[in-house]
mmCIF file of C-alpha atoms in Angstrom:
data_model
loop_
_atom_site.group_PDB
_atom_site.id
_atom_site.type_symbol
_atom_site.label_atom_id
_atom_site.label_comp_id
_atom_site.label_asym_id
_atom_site.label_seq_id
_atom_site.Cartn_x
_atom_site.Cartn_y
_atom_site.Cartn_z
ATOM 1 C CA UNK A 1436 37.491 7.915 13.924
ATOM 2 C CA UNK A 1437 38.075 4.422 13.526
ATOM 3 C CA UNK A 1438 34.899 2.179 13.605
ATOM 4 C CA UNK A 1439 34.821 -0.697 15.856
ATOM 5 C CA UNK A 1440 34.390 -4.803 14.874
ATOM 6 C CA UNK A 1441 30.797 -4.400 15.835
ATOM 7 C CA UNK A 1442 29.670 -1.354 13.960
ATOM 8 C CA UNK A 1443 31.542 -3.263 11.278
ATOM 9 C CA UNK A 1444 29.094 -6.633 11.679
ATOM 10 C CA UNK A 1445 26.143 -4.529 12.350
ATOM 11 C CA UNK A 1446 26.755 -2.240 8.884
ATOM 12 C CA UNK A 1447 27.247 -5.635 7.313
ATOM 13 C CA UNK A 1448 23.941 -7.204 8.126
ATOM 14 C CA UNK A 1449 21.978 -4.072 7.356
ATOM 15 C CA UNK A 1450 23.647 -3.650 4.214
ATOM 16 C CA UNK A 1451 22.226 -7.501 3.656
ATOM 17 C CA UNK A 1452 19.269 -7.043 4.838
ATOM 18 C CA UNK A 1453 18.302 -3.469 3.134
ATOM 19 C CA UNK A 1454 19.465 -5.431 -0.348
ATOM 20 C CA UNK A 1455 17.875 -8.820 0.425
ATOM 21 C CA UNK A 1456 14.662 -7.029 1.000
ATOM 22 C CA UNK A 1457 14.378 -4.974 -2.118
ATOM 23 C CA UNK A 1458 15.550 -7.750 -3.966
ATOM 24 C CA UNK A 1459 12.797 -10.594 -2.589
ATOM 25 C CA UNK A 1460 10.521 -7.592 -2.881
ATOM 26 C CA UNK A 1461 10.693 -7.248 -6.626
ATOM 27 C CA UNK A 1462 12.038 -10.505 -8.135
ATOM 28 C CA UNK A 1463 10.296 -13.197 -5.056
ATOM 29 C CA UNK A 1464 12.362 -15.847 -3.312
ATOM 30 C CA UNK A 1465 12.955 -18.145 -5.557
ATOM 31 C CA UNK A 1466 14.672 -15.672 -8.500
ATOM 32 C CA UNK A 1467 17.098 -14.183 -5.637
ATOM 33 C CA UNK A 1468 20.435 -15.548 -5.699
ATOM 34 C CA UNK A 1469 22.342 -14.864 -2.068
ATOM 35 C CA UNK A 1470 26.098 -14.440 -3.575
ATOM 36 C CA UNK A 1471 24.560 -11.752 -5.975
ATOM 37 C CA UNK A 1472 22.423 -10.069 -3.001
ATOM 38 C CA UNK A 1473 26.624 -9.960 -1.186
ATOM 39 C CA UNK A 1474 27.926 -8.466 -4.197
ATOM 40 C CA UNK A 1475 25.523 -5.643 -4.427
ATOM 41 C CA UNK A 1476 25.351 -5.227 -0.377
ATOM 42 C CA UNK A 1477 29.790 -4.560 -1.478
ATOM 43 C CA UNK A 1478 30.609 -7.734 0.601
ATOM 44 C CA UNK A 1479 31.835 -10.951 0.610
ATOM 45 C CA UNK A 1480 29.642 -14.120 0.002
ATOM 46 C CA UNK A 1481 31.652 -15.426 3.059
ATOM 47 C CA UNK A 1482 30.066 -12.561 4.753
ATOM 48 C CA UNK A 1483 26.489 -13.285 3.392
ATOM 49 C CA UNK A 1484 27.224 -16.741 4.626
ATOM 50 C CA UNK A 1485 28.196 -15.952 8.277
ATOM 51 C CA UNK A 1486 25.543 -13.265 9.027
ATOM 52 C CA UNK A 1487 22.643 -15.291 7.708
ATOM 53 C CA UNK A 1488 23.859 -19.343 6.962
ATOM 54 C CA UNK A 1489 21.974 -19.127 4.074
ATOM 55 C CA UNK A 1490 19.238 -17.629 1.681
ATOM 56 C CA UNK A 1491 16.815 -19.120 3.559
ATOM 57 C CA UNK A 1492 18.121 -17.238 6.825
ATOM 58 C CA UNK A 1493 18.164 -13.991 5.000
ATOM 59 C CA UNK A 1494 15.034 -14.495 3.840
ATOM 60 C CA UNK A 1495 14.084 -14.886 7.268
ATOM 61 C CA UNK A 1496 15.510 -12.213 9.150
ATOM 62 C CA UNK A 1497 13.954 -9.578 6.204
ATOM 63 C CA UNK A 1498 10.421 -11.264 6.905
ATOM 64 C CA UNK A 1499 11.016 -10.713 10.745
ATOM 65 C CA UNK A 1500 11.966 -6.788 9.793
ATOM 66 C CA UNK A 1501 8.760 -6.262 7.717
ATOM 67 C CA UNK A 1502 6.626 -8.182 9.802
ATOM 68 C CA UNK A 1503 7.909 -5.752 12.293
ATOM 69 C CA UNK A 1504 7.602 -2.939 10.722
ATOM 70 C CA UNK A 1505 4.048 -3.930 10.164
ATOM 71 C CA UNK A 1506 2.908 -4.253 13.558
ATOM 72 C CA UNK A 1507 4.326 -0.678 14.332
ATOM 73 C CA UNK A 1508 2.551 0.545 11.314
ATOM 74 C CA UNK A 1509 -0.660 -0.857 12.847
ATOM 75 C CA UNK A 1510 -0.180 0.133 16.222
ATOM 76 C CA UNK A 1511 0.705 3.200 15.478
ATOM 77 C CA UNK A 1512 -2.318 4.045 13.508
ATOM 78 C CA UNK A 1513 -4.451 2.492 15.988
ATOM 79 C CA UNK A 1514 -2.932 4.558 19.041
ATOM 80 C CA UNK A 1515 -4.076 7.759 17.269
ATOM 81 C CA UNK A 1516 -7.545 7.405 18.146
ATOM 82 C CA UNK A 1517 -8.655 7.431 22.186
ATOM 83 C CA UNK A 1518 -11.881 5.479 21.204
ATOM 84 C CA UNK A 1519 -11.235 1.273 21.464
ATOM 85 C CA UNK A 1520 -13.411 0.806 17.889
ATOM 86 C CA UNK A 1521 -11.797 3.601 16.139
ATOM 87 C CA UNK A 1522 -8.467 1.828 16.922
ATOM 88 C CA UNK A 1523 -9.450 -1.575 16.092
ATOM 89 C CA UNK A 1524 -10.993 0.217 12.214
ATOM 90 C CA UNK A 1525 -7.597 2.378 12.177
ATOM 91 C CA UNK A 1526 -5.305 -0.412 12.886
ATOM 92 C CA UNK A 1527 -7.444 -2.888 10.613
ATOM 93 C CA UNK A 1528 -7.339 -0.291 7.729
ATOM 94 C CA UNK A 1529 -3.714 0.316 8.290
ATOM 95 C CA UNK A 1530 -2.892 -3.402 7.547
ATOM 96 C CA UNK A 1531 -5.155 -3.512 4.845
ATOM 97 C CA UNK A 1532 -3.387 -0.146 3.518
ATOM 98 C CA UNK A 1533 -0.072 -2.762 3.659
ATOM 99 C CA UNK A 1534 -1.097 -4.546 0.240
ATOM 100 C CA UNK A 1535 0.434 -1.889 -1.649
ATOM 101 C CA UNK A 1536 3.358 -2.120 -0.357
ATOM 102 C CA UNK A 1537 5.396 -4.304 -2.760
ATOM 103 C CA UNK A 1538 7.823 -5.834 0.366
ATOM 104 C CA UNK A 1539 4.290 -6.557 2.212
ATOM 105 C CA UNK A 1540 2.574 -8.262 -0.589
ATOM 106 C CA UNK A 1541 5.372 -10.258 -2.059
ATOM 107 C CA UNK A 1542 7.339 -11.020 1.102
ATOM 108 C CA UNK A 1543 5.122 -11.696 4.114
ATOM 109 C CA UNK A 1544 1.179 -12.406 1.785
ATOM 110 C CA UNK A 1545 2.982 -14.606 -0.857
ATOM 111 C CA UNK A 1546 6.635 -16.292 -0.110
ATOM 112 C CA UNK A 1547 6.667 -16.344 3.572
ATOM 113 C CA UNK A 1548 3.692 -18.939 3.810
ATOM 114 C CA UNK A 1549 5.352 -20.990 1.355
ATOM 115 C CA UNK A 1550 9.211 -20.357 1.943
ATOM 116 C CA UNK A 1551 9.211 -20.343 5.884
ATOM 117 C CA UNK A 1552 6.340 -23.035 6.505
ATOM 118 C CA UNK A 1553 2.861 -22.286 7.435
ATOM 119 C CA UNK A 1554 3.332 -22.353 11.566
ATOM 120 C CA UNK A 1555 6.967 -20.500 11.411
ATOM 121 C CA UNK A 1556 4.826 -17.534 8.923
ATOM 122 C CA UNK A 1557 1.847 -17.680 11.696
ATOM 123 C CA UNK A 1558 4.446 -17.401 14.825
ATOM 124 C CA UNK A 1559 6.252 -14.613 13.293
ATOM 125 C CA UNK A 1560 2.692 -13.045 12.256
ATOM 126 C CA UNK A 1561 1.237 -13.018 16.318
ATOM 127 C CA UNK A 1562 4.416 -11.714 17.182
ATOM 128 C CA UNK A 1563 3.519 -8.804 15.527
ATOM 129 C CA UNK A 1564 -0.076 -7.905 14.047
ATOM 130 C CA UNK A 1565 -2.247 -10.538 15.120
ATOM 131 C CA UNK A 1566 -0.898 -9.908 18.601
ATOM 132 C CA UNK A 1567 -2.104 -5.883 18.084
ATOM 133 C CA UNK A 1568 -5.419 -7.489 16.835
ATOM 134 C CA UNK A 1569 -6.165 -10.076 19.623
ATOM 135 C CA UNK A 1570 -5.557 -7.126 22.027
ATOM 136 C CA UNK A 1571 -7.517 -4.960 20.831
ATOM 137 C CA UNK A 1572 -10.594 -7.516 20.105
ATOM 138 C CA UNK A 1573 -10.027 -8.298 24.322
ATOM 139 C CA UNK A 1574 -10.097 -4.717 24.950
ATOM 140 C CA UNK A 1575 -13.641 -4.664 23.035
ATOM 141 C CA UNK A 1576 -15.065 -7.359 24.757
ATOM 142 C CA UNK A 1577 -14.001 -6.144 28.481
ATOM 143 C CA UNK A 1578 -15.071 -2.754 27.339
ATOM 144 C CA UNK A 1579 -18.836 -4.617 25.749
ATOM 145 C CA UNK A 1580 -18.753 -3.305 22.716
ATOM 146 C CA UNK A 1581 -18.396 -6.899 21.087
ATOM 147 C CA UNK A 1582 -19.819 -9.801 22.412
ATOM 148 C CA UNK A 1583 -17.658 -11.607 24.862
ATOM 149 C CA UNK A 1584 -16.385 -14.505 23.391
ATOM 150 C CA UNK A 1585 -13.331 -16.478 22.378
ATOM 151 C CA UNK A 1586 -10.976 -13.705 21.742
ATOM 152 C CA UNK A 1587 -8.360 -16.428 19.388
ATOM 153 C CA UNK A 1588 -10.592 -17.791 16.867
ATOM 154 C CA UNK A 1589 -12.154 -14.065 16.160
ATOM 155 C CA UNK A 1590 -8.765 -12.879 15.339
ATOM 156 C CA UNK A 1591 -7.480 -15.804 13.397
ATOM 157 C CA UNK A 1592 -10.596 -15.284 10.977
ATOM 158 C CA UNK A 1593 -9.995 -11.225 10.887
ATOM 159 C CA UNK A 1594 -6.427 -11.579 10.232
ATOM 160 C CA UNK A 1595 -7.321 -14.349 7.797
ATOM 161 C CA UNK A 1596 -9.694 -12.067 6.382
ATOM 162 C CA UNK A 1597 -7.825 -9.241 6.001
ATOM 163 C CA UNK A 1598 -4.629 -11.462 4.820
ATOM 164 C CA UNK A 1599 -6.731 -12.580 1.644
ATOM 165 C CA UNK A 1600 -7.953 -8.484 1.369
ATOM 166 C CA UNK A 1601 -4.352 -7.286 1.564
ATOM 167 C CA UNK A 1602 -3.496 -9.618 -1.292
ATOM 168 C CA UNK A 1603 -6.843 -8.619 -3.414
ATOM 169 C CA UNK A 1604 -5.277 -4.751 -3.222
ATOM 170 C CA UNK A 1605 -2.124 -5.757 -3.758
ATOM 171 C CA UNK A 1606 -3.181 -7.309 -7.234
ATOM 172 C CA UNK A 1607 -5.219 -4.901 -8.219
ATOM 173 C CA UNK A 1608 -8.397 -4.407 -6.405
ATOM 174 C CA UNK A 1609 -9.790 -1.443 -5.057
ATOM 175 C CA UNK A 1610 -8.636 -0.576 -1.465
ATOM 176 C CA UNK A 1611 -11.576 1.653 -0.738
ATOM 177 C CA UNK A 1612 -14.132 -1.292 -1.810
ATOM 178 C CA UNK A 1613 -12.114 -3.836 0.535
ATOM 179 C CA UNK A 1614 -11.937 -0.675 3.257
ATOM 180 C CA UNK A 1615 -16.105 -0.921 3.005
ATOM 181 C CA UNK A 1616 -16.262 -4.693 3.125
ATOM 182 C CA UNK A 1617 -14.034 -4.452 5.976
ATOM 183 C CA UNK A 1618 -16.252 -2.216 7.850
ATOM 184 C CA UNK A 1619 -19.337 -4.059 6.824
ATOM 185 C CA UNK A 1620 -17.604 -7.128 8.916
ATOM 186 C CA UNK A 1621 -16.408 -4.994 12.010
ATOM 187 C CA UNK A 1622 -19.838 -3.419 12.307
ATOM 188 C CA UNK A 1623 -21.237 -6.895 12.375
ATOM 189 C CA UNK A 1624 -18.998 -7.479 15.317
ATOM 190 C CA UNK A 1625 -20.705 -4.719 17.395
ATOM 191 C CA UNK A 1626 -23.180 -4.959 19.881
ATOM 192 C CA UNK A 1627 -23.329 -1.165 20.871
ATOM 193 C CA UNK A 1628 -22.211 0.690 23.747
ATOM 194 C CA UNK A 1629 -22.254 -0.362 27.414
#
């Protein structure tokens, strides 16, 4: 069975992107070298060059994936649970759970901020997990178990938060101590139940 231009072009970029992520993952964005990512993906520079323009466009279409892949990860924790707090801790403890995973930590805590550009890391970021967080702060404030207020500004300093947590695991620290802290800071959130 013969495999058409597009299945062609679409095996191509995966086989870029599945490379270019494991190898920004382990060596960072700055030791990753785009005609060597080709050669290991068994294609062309050329090809490399025409998918993505550059390293810089590779780089950005992996952080899109894993930011991606992220927000699932939280949403999908949080959607397990039927009560609105238990998917806000879930979801929150699900991103925080992130920081050991090395394309997480090194990709989207560490290079993105600095490779992409502060706002273009934040944009792709509320596309994604800080959009699951804002909602689910909203749905806690319509439902009154937090304080209505501001939804924004409460989920810029979570996410910060939590951001800054991720990376504390991710070098080292304990996850269950950061998993306390965390709910330490939720609880202080709570005003009770309507």
């Amino acid at each position: 069975m013969a495999v058409s231009r597009a299945e062609q072009r679409a095996a191509t970029r995966q086989a870029l992107l599945t490379e270019g992520r494991q190898r920004f993952a382990a060596d960072g964005y700055h030791h990753v070298v785009l005609a060597e990512v080709a050669r290991a993906a068994g294609v062309t520079k050329g090809a490399a060059y025409h998918h993505f323009d550059s390293k810089a466009g590779l780089f950005r279409a992996v952080v899109a994936e894993v930011q991606r892949e992220l927000g699932e990860r939280v949403a999908t924790e949080a959607e397990r649970y039927e009560d609105l707090w238990e998917q806000l801790r879930a979801g929150c403890r699900a991103f925080l759970a992130a920081g050991t995973d090395p394309a997480v930590r090194r990709i989207l805590l560490v290079d993105a901020p600095t490779v992409l550009g502060w706002d273009e890391w934040r944009a792709l970021d509320e596309e994604s997990s800080a959009r699951h967080l804002a909602e689910a702060l909203a749905a806690l404030a319509a439902a009154g178990l937090i304080a209505d207020q501001p939804v924004e500004p409460l989920a810029r300093l979570l996410s910060g938060a939590m951001n800054e947590a991720a990376l504390w695991i991710a070098r080292g620290g304990d996850p269950r101590a950061a998993e306390e802290a965390l709910d330490r800071l939720l609880s202080g959130l709570r005003t009770g139940t309507p």
